[in-house]
Short mmCIF file of C-alpha atoms in Angstrom, two decimals:
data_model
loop_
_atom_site.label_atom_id
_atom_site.label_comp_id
_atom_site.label_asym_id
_atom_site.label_seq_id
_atom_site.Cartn_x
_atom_site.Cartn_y
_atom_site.Cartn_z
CA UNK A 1 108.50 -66.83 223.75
CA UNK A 2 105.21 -66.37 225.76
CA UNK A 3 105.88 -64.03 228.92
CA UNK A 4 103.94 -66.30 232.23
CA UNK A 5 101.30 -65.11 234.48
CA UNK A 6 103.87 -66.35 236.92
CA UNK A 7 106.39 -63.49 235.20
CA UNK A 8 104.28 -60.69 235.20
CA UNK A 9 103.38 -61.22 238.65
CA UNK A 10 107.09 -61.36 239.30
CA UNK A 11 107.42 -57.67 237.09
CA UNK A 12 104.49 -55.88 238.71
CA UNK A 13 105.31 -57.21 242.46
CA UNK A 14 108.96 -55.64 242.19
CA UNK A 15 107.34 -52.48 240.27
CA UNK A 16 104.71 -51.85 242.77
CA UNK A 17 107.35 -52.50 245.99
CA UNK A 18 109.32 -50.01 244.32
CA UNK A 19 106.85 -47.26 243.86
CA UNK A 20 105.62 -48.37 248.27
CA UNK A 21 109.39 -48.29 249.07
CA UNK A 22 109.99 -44.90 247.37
CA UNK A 23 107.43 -43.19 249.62
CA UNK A 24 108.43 -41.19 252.97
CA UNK A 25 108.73 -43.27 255.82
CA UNK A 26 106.86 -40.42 257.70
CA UNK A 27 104.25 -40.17 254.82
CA UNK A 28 103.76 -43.75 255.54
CA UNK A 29 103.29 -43.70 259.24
CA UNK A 30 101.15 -40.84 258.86
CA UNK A 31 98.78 -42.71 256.53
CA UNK A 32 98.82 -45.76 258.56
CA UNK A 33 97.18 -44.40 261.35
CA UNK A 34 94.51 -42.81 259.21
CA UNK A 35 93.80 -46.60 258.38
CA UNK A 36 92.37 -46.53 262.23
CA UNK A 37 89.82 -44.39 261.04
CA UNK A 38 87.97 -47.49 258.79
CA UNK A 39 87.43 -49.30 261.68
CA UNK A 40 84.19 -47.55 261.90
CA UNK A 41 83.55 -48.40 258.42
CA UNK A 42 84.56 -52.28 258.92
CA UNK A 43 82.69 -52.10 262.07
CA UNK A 44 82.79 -56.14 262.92
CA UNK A 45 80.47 -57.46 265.92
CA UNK A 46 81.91 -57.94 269.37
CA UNK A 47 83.95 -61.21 269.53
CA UNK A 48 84.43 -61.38 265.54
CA UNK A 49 87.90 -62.75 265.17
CA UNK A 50 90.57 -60.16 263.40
CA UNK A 51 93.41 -61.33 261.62
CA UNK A 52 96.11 -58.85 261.22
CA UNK A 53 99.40 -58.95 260.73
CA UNK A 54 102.80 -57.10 262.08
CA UNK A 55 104.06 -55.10 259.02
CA UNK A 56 107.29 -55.47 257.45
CA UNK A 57 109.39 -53.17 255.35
CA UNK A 58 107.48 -50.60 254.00
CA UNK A 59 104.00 -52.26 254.34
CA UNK A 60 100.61 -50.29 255.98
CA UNK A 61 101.26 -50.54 259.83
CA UNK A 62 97.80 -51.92 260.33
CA UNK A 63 98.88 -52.07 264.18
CA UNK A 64 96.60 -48.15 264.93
CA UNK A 65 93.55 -50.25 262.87
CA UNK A 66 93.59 -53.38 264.58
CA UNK A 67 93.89 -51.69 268.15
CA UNK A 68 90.87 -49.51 266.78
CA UNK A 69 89.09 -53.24 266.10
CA UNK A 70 90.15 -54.40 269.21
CA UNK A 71 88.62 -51.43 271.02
CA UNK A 72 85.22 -52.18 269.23
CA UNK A 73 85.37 -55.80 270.86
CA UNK A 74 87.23 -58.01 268.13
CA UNK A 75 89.63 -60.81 269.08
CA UNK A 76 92.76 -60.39 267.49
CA UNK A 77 95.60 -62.50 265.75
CA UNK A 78 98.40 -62.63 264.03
CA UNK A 79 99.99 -65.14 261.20
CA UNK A 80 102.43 -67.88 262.57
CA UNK A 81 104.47 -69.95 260.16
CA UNK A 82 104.35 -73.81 260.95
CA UNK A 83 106.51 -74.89 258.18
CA UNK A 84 107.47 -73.50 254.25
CA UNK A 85 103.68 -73.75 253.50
CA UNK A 86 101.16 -73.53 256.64
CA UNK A 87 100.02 -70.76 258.24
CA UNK A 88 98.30 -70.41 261.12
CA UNK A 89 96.58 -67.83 263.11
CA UNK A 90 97.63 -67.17 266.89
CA UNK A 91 95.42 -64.63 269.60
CA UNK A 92 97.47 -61.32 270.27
CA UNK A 93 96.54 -60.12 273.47
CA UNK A 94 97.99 -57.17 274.99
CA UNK A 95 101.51 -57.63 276.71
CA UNK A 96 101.82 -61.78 275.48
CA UNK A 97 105.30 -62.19 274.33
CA UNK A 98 105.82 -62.03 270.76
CA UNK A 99 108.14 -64.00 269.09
CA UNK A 100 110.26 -63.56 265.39
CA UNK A 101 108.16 -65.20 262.59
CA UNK A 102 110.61 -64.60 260.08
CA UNK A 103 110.47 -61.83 257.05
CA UNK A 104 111.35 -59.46 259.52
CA UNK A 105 107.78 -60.15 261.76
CA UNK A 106 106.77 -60.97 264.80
CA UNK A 107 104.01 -62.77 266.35
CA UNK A 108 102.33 -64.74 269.57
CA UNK A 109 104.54 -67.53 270.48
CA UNK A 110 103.25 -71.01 270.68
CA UNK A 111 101.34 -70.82 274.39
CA UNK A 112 98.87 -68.32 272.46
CA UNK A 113 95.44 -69.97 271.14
CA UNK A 114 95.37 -70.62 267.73
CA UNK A 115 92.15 -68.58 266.21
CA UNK A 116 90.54 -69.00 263.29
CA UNK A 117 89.97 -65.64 261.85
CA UNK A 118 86.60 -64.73 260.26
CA UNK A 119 87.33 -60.82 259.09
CA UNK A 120 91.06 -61.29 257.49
CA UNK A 121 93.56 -58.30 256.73
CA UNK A 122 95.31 -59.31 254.04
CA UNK A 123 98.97 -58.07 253.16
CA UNK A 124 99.52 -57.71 249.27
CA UNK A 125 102.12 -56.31 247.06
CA UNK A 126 99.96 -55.28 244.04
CA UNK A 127 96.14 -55.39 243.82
CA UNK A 128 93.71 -53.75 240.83
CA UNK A 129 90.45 -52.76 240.06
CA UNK A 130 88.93 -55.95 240.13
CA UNK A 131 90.45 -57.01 243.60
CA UNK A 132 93.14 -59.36 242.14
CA UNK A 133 95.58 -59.14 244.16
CA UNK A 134 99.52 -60.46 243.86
CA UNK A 135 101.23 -61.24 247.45
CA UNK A 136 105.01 -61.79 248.27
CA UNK A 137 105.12 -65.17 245.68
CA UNK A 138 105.12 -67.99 248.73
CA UNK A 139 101.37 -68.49 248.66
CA UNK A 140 100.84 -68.52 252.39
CA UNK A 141 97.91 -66.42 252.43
CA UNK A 142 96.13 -68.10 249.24
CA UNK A 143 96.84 -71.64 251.18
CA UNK A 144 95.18 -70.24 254.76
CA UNK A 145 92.21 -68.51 253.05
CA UNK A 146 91.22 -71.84 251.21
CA UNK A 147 91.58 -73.32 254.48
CA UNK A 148 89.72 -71.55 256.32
CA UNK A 149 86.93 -71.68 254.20
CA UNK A 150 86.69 -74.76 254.29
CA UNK A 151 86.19 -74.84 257.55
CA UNK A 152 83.28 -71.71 257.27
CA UNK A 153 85.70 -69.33 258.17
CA UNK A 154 87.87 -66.31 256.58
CA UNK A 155 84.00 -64.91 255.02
CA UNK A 156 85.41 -61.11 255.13
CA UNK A 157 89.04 -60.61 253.57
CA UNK A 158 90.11 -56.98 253.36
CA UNK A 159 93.35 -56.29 251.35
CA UNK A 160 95.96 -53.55 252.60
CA UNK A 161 97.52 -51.22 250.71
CA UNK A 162 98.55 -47.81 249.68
CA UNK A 163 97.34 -46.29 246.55
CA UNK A 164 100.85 -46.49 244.87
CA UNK A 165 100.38 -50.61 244.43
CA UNK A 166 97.47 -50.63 242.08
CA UNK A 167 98.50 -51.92 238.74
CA UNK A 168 95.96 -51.76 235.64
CA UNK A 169 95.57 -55.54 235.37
CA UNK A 170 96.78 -58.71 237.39
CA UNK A 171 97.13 -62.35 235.56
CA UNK A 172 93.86 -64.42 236.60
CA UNK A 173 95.29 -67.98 238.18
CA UNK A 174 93.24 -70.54 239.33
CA UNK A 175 94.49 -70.76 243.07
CA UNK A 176 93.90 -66.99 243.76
CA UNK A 177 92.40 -65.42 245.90
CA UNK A 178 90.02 -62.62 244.50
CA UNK A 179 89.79 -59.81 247.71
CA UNK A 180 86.50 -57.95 247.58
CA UNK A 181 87.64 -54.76 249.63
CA UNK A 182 91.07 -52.97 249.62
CA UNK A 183 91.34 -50.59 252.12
CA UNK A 184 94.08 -47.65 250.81
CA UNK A 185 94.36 -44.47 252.60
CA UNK A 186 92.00 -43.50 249.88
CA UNK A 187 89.36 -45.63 252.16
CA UNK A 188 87.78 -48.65 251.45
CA UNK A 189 87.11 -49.68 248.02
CA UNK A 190 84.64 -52.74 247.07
CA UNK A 191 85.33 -54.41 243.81
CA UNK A 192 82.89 -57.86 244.40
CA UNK A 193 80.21 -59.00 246.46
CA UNK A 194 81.43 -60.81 249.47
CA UNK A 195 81.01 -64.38 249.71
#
């Protein structure tokens, strides 16, 4: 029997949680805001449009690096989840309300102005050397990327991660998303050319 690309996604998502999970939660916040510190590396022009994202579990709290980005003149915004397979992108200003998005995040409610983001933060689960990356298995993030795209948008995607989730090799599939830069609290490391 032939293992998938589908199962050894599955096997080095859950190994690579593990090793994030098994770190100190005060390691973690530590290293999170040292993630602020790239934001004179990423360095986007006044007015770019930032997607981030509110972390969940043991995920980088990118919230120190956005409000870096923010200070340097981006507009920020965070996923929203229409239905099991959209996602959208909604403008966090300081103080809006933010609502439950589900997974355990939160997010601008519905009054907030959808964006469409330009420099993405991406949330992944395993990533390696050649900036494959595996997310939570629900797509959303493959899905918006391609959409935006389309649409001339998402032209600088940054993946987040610590160190611990690189794996030596992820399954090529044809929907994925290849992410030219992780940035780790090793810094930020460029695997492709941008498109």
């Amino acid at each position: 029997m032939t293992t998938t690309a589908r199962e050894i996604k599955r096997a080095l998502r859950a190994e690579a949680l593990a090793r994030r999970d098994a770190t100190d939660p005060l390691w973690r916040a530590e290293a999170s805001l040292g993630f602020a510190e790239a934001a004179e590396v990423i360095a986007p022009a006044p007015g770019t449009v930032v997607s981030g994202f509110w972390p969940m579990r043991s995920e980088v709290d990118v919230r120190p690096l956005m409000a870096a980005l923010a200070a340097m003149g981006a507009r920020l915004c965070l996923p929203a989840l229409l239905d099991k397979t959209t996602m959208i992108f909604r403008e966090l200003k300081r103080g809006a309300p933010l609502v439950d998005m589900g997974f355990g995040t939160k997010g601008p409610d519905e009054t907030a102005a959808m964006l469409e983001p330009s420099l993405m933060l991406v949330p992944l689960a395993a990533f390696d050397r050649r900036g494959h990356r595996i997310g939570y298995g629900a797509g959303y993030y493959d899905r918006a990327i391609e959409r935006l795209r389309e649409n001339g948008q998402a032209r600088h995607l940054i993946g987040i991660a610590f160190d611990c989730q690189e794996v030596a090799e992820v399954p090529d599939e044809p929907h994925d998303v290849i992410i030219p830069e992780i940035l780790t609290e090793s810094g930020l490391r460029s695997f492709a050319p941008p498109l």
